[in-house]
Tab-separated table of C-alpha atoms and ligand atoms in Angstrom:
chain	number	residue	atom	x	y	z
A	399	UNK	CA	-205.584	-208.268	-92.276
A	400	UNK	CA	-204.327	-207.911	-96.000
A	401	UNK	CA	-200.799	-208.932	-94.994
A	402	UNK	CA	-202.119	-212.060	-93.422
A	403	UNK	CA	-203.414	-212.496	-96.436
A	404	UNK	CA	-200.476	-212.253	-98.252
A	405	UNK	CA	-198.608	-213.630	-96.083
A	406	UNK	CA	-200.825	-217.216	-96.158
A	407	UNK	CA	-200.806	-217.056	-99.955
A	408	UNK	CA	-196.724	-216.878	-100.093
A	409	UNK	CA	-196.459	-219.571	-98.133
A	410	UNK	CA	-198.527	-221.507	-100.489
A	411	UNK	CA	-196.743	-221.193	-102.900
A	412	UNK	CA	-193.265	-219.897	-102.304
A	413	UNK	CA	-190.824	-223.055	-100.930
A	414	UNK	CA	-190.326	-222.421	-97.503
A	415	UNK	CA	-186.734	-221.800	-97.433
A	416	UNK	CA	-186.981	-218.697	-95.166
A	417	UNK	CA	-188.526	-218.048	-91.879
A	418	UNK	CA	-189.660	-214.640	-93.309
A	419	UNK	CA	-190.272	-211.778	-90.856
A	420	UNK	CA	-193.887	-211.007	-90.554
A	421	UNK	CA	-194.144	-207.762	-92.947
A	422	UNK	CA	-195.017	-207.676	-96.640
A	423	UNK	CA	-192.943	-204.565	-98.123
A	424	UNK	CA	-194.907	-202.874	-100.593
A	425	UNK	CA	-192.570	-199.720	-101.915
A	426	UNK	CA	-189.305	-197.762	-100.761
A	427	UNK	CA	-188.613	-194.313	-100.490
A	428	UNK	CA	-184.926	-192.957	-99.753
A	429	UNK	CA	-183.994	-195.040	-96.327
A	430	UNK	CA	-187.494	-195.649	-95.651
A	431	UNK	CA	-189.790	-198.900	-96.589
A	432	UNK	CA	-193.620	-198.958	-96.282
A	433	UNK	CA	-195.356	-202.378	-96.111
A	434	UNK	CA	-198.770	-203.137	-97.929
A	435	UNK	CA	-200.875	-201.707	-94.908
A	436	UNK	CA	-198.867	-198.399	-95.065
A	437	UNK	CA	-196.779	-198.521	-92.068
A	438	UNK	CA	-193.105	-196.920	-92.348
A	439	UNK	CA	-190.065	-198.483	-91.488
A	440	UNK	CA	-187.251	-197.103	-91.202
A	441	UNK	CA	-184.214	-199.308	-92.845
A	442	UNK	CA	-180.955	-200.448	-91.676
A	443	UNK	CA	-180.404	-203.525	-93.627
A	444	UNK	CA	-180.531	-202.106	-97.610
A	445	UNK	CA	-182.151	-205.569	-98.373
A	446	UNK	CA	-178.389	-206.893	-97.073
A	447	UNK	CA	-175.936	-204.679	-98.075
A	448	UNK	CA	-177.689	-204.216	-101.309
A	449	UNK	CA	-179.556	-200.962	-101.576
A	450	UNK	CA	-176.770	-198.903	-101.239
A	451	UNK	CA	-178.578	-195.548	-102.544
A	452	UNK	CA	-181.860	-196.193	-100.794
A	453	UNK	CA	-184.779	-196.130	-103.217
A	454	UNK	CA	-185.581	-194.003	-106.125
A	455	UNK	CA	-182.017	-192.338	-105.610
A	456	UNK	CA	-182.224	-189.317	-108.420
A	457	UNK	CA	-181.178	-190.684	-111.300
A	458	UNK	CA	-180.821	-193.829	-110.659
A	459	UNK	CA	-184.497	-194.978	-111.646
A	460	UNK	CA	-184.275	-193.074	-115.204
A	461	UNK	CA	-181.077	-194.438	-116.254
A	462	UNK	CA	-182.401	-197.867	-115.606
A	463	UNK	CA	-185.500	-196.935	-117.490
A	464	UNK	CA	-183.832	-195.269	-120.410
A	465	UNK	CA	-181.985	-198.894	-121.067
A	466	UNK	CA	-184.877	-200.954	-120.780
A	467	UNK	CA	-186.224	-198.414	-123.964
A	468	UNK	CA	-182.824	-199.087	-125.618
A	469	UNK	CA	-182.225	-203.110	-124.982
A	470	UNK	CA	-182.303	-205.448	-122.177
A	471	UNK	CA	-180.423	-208.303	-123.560
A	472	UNK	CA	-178.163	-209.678	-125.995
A	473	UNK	CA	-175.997	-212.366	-125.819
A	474	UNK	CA	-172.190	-212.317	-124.414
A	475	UNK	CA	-171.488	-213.370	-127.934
A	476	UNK	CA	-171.839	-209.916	-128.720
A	477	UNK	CA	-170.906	-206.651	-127.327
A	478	UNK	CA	-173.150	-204.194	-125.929
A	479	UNK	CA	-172.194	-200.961	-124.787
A	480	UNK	CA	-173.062	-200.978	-120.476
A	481	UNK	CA	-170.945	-203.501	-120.388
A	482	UNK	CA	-168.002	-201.492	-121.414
A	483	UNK	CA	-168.732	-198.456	-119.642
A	484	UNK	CA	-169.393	-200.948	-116.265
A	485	UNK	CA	-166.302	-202.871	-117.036
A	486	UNK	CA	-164.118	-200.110	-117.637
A	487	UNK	CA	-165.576	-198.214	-114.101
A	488	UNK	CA	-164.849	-201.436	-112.382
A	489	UNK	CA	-161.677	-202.170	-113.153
A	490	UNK	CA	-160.895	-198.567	-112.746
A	491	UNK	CA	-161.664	-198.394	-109.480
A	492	UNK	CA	-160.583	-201.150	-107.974
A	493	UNK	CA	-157.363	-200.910	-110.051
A	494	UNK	CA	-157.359	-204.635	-110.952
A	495	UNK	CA	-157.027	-205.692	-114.558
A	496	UNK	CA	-160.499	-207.710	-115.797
A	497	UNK	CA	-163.298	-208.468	-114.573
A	498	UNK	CA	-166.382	-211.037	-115.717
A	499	UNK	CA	-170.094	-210.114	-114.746
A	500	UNK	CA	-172.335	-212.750	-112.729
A	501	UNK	CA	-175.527	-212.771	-111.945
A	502	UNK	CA	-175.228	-213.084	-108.123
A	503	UNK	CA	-172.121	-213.116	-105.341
A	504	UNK	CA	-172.431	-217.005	-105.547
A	505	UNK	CA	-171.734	-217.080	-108.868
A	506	UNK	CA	-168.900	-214.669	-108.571
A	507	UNK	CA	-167.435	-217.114	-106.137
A	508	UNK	CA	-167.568	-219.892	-108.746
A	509	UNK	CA	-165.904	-217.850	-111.115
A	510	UNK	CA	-162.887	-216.948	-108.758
A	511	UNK	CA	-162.530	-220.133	-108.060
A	512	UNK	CA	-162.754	-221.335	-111.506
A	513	UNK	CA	-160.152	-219.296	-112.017
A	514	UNK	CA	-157.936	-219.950	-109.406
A	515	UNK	CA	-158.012	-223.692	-110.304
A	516	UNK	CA	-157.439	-222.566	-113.678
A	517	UNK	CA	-154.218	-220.961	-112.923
A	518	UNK	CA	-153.069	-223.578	-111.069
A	519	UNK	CA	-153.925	-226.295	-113.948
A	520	UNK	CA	-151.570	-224.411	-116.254
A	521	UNK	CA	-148.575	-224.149	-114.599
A	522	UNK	CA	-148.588	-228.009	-113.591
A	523	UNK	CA	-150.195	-229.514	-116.136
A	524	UNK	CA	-152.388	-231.362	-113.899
A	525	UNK	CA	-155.778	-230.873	-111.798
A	526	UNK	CA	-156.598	-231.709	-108.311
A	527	UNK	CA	-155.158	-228.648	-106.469
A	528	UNK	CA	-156.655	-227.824	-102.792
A	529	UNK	CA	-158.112	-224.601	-101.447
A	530	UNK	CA	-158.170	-222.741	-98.208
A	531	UNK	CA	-160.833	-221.356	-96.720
A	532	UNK	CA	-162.059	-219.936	-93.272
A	533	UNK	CA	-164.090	-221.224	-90.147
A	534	UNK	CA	-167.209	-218.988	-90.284
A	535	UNK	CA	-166.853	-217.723	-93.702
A	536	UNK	CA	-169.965	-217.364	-96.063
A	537	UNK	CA	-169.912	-217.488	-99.673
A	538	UNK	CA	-173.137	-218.876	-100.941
A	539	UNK	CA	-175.261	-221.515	-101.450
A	540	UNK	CA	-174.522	-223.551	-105.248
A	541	UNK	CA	-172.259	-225.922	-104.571
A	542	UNK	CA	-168.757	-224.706	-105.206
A	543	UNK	CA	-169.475	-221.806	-103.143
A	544	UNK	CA	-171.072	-223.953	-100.482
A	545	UNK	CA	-167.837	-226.155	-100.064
A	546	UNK	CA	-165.951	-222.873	-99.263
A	547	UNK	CA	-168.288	-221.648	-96.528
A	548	UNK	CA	-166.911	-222.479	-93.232
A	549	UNK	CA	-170.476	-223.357	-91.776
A	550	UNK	CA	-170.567	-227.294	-91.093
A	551	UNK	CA	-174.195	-227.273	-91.009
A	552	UNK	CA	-174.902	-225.018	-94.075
A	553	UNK	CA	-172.826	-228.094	-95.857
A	554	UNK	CA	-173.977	-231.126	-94.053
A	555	UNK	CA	-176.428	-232.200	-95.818
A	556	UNK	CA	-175.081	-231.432	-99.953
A	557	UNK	CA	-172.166	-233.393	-98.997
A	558	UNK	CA	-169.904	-234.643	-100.932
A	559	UNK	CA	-168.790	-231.460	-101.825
A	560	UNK	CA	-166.240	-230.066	-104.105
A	561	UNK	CA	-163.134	-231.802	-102.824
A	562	UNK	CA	-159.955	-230.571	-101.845
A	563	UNK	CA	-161.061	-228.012	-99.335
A	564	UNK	CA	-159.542	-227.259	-96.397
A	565	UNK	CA	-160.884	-224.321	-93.177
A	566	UNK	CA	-158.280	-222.062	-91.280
A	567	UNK	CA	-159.168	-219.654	-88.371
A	568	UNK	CA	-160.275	-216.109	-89.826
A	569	UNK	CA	-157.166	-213.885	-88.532
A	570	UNK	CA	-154.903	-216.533	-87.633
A	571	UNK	CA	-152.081	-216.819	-90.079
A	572	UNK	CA	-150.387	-220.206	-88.391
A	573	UNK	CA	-153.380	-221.760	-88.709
A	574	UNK	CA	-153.207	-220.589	-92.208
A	575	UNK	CA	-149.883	-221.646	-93.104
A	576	UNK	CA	-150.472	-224.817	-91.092
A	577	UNK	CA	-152.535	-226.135	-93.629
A	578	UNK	CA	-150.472	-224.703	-97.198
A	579	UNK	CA	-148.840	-227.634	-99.089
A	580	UNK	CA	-147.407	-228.153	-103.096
A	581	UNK	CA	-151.137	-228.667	-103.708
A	582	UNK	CA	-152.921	-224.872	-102.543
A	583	UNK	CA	-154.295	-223.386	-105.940
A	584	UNK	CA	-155.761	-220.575	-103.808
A	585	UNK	CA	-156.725	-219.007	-100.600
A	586	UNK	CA	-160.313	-217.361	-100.119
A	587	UNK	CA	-161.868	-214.856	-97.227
A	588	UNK	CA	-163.782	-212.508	-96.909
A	589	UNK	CA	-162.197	-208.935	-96.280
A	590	UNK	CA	-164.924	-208.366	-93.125
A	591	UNK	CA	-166.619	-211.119	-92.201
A	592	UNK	CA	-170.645	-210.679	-92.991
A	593	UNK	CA	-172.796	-213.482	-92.266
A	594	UNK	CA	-170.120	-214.575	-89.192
A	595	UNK	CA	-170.716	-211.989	-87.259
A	596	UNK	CA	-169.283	-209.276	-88.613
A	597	UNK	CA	-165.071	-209.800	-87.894
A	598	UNK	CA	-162.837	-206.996	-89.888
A	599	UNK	CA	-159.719	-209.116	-90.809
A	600	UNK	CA	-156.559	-207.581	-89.021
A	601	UNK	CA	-153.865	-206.126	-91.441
A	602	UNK	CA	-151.282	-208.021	-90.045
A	603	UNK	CA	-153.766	-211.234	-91.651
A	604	UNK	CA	-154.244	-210.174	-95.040
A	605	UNK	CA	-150.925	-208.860	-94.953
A	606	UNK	CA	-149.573	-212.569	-94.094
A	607	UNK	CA	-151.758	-214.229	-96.839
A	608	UNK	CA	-150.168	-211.855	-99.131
A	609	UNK	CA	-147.036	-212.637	-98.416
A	610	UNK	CA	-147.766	-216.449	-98.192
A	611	UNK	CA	-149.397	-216.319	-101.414
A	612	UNK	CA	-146.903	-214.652	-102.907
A	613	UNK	CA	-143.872	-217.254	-101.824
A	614	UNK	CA	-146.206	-219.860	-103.107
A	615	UNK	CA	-148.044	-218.513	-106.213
A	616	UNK	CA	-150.993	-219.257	-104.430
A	617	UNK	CA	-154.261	-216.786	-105.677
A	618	UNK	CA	-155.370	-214.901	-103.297
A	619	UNK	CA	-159.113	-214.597	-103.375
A	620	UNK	CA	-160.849	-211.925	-101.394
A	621	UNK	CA	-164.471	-211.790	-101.092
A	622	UNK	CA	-165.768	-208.130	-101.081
A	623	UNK	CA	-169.785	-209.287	-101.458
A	624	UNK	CA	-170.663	-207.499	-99.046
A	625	UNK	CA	-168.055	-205.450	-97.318
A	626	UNK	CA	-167.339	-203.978	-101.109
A	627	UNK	CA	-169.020	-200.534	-102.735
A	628	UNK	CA	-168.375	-197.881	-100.286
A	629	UNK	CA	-169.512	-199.549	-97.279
A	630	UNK	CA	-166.651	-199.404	-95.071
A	631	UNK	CA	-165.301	-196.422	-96.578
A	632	UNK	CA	-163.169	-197.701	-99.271
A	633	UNK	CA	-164.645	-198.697	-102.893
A	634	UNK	CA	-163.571	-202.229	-101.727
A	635	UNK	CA	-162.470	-202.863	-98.084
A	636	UNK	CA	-158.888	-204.342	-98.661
A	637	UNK	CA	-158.063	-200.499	-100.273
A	638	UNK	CA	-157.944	-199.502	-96.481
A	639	UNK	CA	-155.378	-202.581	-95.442
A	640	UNK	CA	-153.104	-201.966	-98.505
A	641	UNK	CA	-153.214	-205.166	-99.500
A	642	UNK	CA	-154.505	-206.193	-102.958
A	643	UNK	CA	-156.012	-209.792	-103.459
A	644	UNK	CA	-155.202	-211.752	-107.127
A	645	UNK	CA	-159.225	-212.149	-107.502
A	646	UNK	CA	-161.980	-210.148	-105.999
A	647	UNK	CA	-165.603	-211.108	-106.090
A	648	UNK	CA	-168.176	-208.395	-105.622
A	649	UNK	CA	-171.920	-208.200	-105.822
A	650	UNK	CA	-174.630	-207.257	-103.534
A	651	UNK	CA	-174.674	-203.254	-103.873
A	652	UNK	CA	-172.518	-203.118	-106.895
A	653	UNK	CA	-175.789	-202.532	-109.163
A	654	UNK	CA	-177.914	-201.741	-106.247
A	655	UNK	CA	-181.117	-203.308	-106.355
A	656	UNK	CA	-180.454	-205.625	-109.935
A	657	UNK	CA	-179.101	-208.640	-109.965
A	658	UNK	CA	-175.310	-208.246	-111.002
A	659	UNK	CA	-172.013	-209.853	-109.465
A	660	UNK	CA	-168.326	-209.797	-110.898
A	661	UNK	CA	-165.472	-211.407	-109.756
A	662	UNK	CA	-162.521	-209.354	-110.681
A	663	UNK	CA	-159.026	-210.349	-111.475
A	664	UNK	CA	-155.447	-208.637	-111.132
A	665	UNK	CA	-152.993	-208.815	-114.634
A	666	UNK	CA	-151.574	-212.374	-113.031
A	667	UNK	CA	-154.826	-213.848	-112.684
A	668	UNK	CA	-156.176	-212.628	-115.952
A	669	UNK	CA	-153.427	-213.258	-118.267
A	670	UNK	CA	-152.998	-217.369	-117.087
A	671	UNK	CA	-156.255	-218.446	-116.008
A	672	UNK	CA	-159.660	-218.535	-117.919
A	673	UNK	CA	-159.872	-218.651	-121.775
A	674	UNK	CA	-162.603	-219.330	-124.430
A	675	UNK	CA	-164.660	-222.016	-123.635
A	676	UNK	CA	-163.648	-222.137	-119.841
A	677	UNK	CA	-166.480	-219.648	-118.622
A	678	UNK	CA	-169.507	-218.581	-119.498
A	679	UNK	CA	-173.131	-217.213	-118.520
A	680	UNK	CA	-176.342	-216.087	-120.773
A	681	UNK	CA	-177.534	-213.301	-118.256
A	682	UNK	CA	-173.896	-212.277	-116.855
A	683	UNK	CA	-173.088	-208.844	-117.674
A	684	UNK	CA	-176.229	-207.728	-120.180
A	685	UNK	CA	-177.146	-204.665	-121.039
A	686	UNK	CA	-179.811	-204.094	-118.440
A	687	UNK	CA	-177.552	-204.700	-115.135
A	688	UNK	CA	-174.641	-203.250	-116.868
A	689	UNK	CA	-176.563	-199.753	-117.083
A	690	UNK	CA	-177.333	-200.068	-113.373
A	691	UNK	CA	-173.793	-200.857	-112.307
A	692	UNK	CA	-171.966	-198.026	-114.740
A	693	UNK	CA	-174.794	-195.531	-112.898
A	694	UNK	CA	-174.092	-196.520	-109.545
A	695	UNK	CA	-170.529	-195.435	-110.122
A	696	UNK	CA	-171.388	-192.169	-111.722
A	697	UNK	CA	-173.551	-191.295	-108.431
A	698	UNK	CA	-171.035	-192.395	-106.107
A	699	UNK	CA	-168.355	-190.112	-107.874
A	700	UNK	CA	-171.155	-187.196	-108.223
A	701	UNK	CA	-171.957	-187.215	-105.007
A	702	UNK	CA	-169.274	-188.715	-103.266
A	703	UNK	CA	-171.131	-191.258	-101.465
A	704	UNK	CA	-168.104	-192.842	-99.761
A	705	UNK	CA	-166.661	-189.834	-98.207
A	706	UNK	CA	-169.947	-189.311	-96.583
A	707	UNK	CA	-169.832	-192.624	-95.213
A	708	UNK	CA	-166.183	-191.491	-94.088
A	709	UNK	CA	-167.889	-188.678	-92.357
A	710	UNK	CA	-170.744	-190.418	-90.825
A	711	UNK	CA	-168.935	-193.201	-89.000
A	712	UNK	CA	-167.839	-191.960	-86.409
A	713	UNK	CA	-171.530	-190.443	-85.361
A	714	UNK	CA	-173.076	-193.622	-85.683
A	715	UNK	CA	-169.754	-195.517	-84.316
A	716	UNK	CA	-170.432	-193.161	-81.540
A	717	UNK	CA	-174.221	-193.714	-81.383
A	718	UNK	CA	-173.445	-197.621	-81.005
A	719	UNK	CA	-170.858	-197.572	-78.144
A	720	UNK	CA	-173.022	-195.363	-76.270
A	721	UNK	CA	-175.314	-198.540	-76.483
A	722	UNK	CA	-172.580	-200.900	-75.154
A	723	UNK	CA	-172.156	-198.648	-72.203
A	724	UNK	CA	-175.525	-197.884	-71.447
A	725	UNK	CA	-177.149	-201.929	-71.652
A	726	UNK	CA	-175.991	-204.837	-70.057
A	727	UNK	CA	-176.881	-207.193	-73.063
A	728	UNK	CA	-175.134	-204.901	-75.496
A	729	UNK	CA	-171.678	-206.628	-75.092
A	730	UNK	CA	-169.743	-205.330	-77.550
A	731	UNK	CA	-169.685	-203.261	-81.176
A	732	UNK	CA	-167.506	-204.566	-84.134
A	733	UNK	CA	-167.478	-203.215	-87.600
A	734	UNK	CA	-166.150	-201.014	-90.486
A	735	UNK	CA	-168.263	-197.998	-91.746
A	736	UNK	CA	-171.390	-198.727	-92.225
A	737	UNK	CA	-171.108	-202.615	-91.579
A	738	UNK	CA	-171.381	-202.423	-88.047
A	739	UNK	CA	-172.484	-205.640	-85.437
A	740	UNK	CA	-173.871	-205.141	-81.957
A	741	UNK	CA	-173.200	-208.388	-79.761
A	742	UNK	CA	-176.355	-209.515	-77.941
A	743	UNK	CA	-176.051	-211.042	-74.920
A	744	UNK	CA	-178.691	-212.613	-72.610
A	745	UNK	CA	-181.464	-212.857	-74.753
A	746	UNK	CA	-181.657	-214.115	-78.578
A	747	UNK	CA	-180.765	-211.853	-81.292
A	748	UNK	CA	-183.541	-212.549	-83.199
A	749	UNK	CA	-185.910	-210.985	-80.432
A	750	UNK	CA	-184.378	-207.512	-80.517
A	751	UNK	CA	-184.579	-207.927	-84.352
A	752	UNK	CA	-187.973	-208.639	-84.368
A	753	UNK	CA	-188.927	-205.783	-81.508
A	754	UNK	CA	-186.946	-203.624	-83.750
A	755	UNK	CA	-189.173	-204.351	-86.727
A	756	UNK	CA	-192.672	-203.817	-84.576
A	757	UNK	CA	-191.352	-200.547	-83.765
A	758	UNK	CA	-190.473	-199.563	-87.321
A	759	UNK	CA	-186.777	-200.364	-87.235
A	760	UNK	CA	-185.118	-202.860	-90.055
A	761	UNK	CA	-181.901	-204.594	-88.868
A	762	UNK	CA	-180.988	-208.162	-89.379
A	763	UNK	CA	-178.551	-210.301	-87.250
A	764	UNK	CA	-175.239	-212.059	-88.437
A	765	UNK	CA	-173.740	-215.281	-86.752
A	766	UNK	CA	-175.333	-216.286	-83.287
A	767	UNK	CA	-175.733	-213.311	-81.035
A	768	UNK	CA	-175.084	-210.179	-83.384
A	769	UNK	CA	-177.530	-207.415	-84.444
A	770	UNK	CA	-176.399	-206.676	-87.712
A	771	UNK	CA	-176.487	-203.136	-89.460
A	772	UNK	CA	-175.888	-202.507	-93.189
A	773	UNK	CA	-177.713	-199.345	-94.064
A	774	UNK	CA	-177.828	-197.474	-97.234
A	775	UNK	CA	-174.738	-195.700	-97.512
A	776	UNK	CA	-177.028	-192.236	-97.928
A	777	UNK	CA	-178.192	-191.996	-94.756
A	778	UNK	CA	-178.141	-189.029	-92.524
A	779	UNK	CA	-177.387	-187.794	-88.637
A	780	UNK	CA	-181.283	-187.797	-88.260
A	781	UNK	CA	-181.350	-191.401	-89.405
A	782	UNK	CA	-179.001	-192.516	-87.121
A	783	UNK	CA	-180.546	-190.733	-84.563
A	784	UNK	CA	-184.018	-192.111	-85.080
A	785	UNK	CA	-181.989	-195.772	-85.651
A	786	UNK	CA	-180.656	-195.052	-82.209
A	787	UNK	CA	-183.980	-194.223	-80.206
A	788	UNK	CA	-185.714	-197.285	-81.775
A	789	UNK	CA	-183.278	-199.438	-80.568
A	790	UNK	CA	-182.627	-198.000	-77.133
A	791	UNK	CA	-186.779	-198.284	-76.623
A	792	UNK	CA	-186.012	-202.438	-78.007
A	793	UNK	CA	-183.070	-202.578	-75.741
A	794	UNK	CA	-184.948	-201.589	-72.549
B	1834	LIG	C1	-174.333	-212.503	-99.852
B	1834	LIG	C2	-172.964	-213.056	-99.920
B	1834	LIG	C3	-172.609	-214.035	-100.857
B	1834	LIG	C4	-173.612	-214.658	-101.801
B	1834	LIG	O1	-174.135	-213.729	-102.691
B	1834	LIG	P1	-175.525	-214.044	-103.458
B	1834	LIG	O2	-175.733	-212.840	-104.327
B	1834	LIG	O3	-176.566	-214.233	-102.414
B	1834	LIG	O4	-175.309	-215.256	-104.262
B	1834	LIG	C5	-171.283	-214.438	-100.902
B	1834	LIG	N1	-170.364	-213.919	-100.073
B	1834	LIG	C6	-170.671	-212.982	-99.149
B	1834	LIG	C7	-169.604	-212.415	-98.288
B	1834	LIG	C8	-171.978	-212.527	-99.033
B	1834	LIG	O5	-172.294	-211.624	-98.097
């Protein structure tokens, strides 16, 4: 009764821009979720890839805290000091050169490409310069990122878009090169494909854009929103193919629950593209998010959250295919880590979804027919396991 409640009172009020499931989540609690009547659910989405230590991680909570005592904001026109400890983590880690903190993944996306165009403007003197981008792609809603996302509908109706734009195949280099001319400023994908359907990229792809890029002086733009921060293993997924991008966008779990994106640049990319007065943001990179993001890498170094997911793949990898072989609309499994897709066939998706959540199960689809699963990256063998006999008991 009080979530209908709730429920009738969002919807008069909140724009209607989701079909939201029917649960009102109240509070978290490592990988579980309670809604507002008390019931527990146990969660495999991490609020999409986001809550990457589960709730209340130790720490995490007090750190966040202790800023808000110290300062939440101040302007980029100053320095603060998360930003420098965040900043110098990132960079670190993803041994890139410079990076600039958003507020979202969309906004990262704007900033790559910013920058790519950027580049491009100073060696010829001249705008106009194309990009690439791929069929199925996502990378978000404003509308620079929206003319990159390789989903006609999603564009359709905010058309005309940013011009110049032009979609390849995902893993198909000729169809890649096929489209290359004096014009490409830069070439964007994601490193595993989320909101497709979840499609690792082969190495023999990103190993071809590289290449390309390189004859070209094309920037290389990989988008690590959501495969990025531990999640297939790596600290960003393209550390696995060898293959380092000119500019990397990252955001979902990077501060774990605030809002925070970066896109991140290599020394090429930094030293020739943006400048005073090219880019800027009021929120980007304050103090608050900045404490978040420099703690999330302290806990994943402490407690070496990305070996574990190293170790638990192949249990829940395991887990998974034992659900292709034992269900006849369980077609396949794709994935990387802990970004793993189930492909649904003869029924919708969105059913086994929705069973899932009724029995206490959080998972969220991807593309047409896959059942998506992007856990906290703290999860256990007795999560999986109790992940696994939900679903079975859905699957049935
Ligand atoms: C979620 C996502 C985005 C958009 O990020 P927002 O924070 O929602 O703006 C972009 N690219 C990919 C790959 C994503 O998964």
């Amino acid at each position: 009764m009080k979530m209908n409640n709730q429920m009738e009172n969002a919807e008069n009020s909140v724009l209607h821009t989701y079909n939201r499931f029917p649960v009102v989540f109240e509070h978290g609690e490592g990988c579980y979720l309670y809604d507002s009547e008390g019931k527990e659910y146990l969660d495999f989405a991490a609020g999409i890839a986001v809550n990457s230590l589960g709730y209340h991680y130790p720490g995490y909570d007090d750190a966040l805290k202790t800023q808000i005592d110290k300062l939440m904001h101040i302007s980029n026109l100053y320095y603060n000091e998360p930003i420098i400890e965040a900043g110098t983590k990132v960079v670190e880690k993803s041994r890139m050169s410079k990076v600039f903190f958003t507020n979202s993944g969309t906004e990262a996306i704007e900033g790559a490409l910013k920058s790519a165009k950027k580049y491009a403007y100073k060696k010829a003197g001249h705008a106009g310069f194309e990009i690439i981008a791929m069929n199925h792609s996502f990378h978000g809603r404003s509308i620079g990122a929206l003319s990159v996302t390789g989903t006609a509908h999603y564009r359709e109706p905010f058309e005309p878009l940013m011009g110049g734009v032009k979609f390849a195949e995902f893993n198909d280099l000729d169809s890649v090169k096929a489209l290359v001319n004096e014009n490409t400023c830069a070439i964007i994908t994601e490193t595993v494909q989320g909101e497709g359907g979840i499609y690792p990229a082969t190495k023999e792809f990103l190993e071809g854009l590289r290449a390309l890029c390189d004859e070209k002086d094309i920037i290389l733009i990989f988008d690590e929103i959501q495969c990025g921060m531990g999640r297939t293993g790596e600290y960003f997924a393209w550390q696995a193919y060898g293959v380092q991008p000119d500019i990397m966008t990252c955001a979902k779990a990077l501060g774990c629950g605030v809002p925070v994106g970066a896109f991140v640049l290599n020394e090429k990319a930094a030293k020739a593209s943006l400048e005073p007065g090219d880019h800027g943001t009021t929120y980007g990179g304050n103090p608050f998010v900045c404490a978040a993001v420099s703690k999330v890498f302290d806990i994943y170094e402490q407690d070496q959250i990305i070996d574990h997911v190293r170790e638990l793949t192949p249990y829940l990898e395991e887990k998974l295919d034992a659900m292709v072989e034992k269900f006849d609309c369980v077609a396949a499994r794709r994935g990387k880590g802990f970004m793993q897709g189930l492909v649904i066939t003869g029924r919708p998706v969105g059913e086994v979804v929705k069973k899932a959540l009724a029995e206490g199960l959080l998972v969220i689809s991807a593309g047409k027919d896959v059942l998506r699963m992007v856990p906290p990256l703290v999860i256990e063998k007795e999560h999986v396991d109790k992940m696994a006999e939900i679903l079975e008991k859905c699957l049935a």
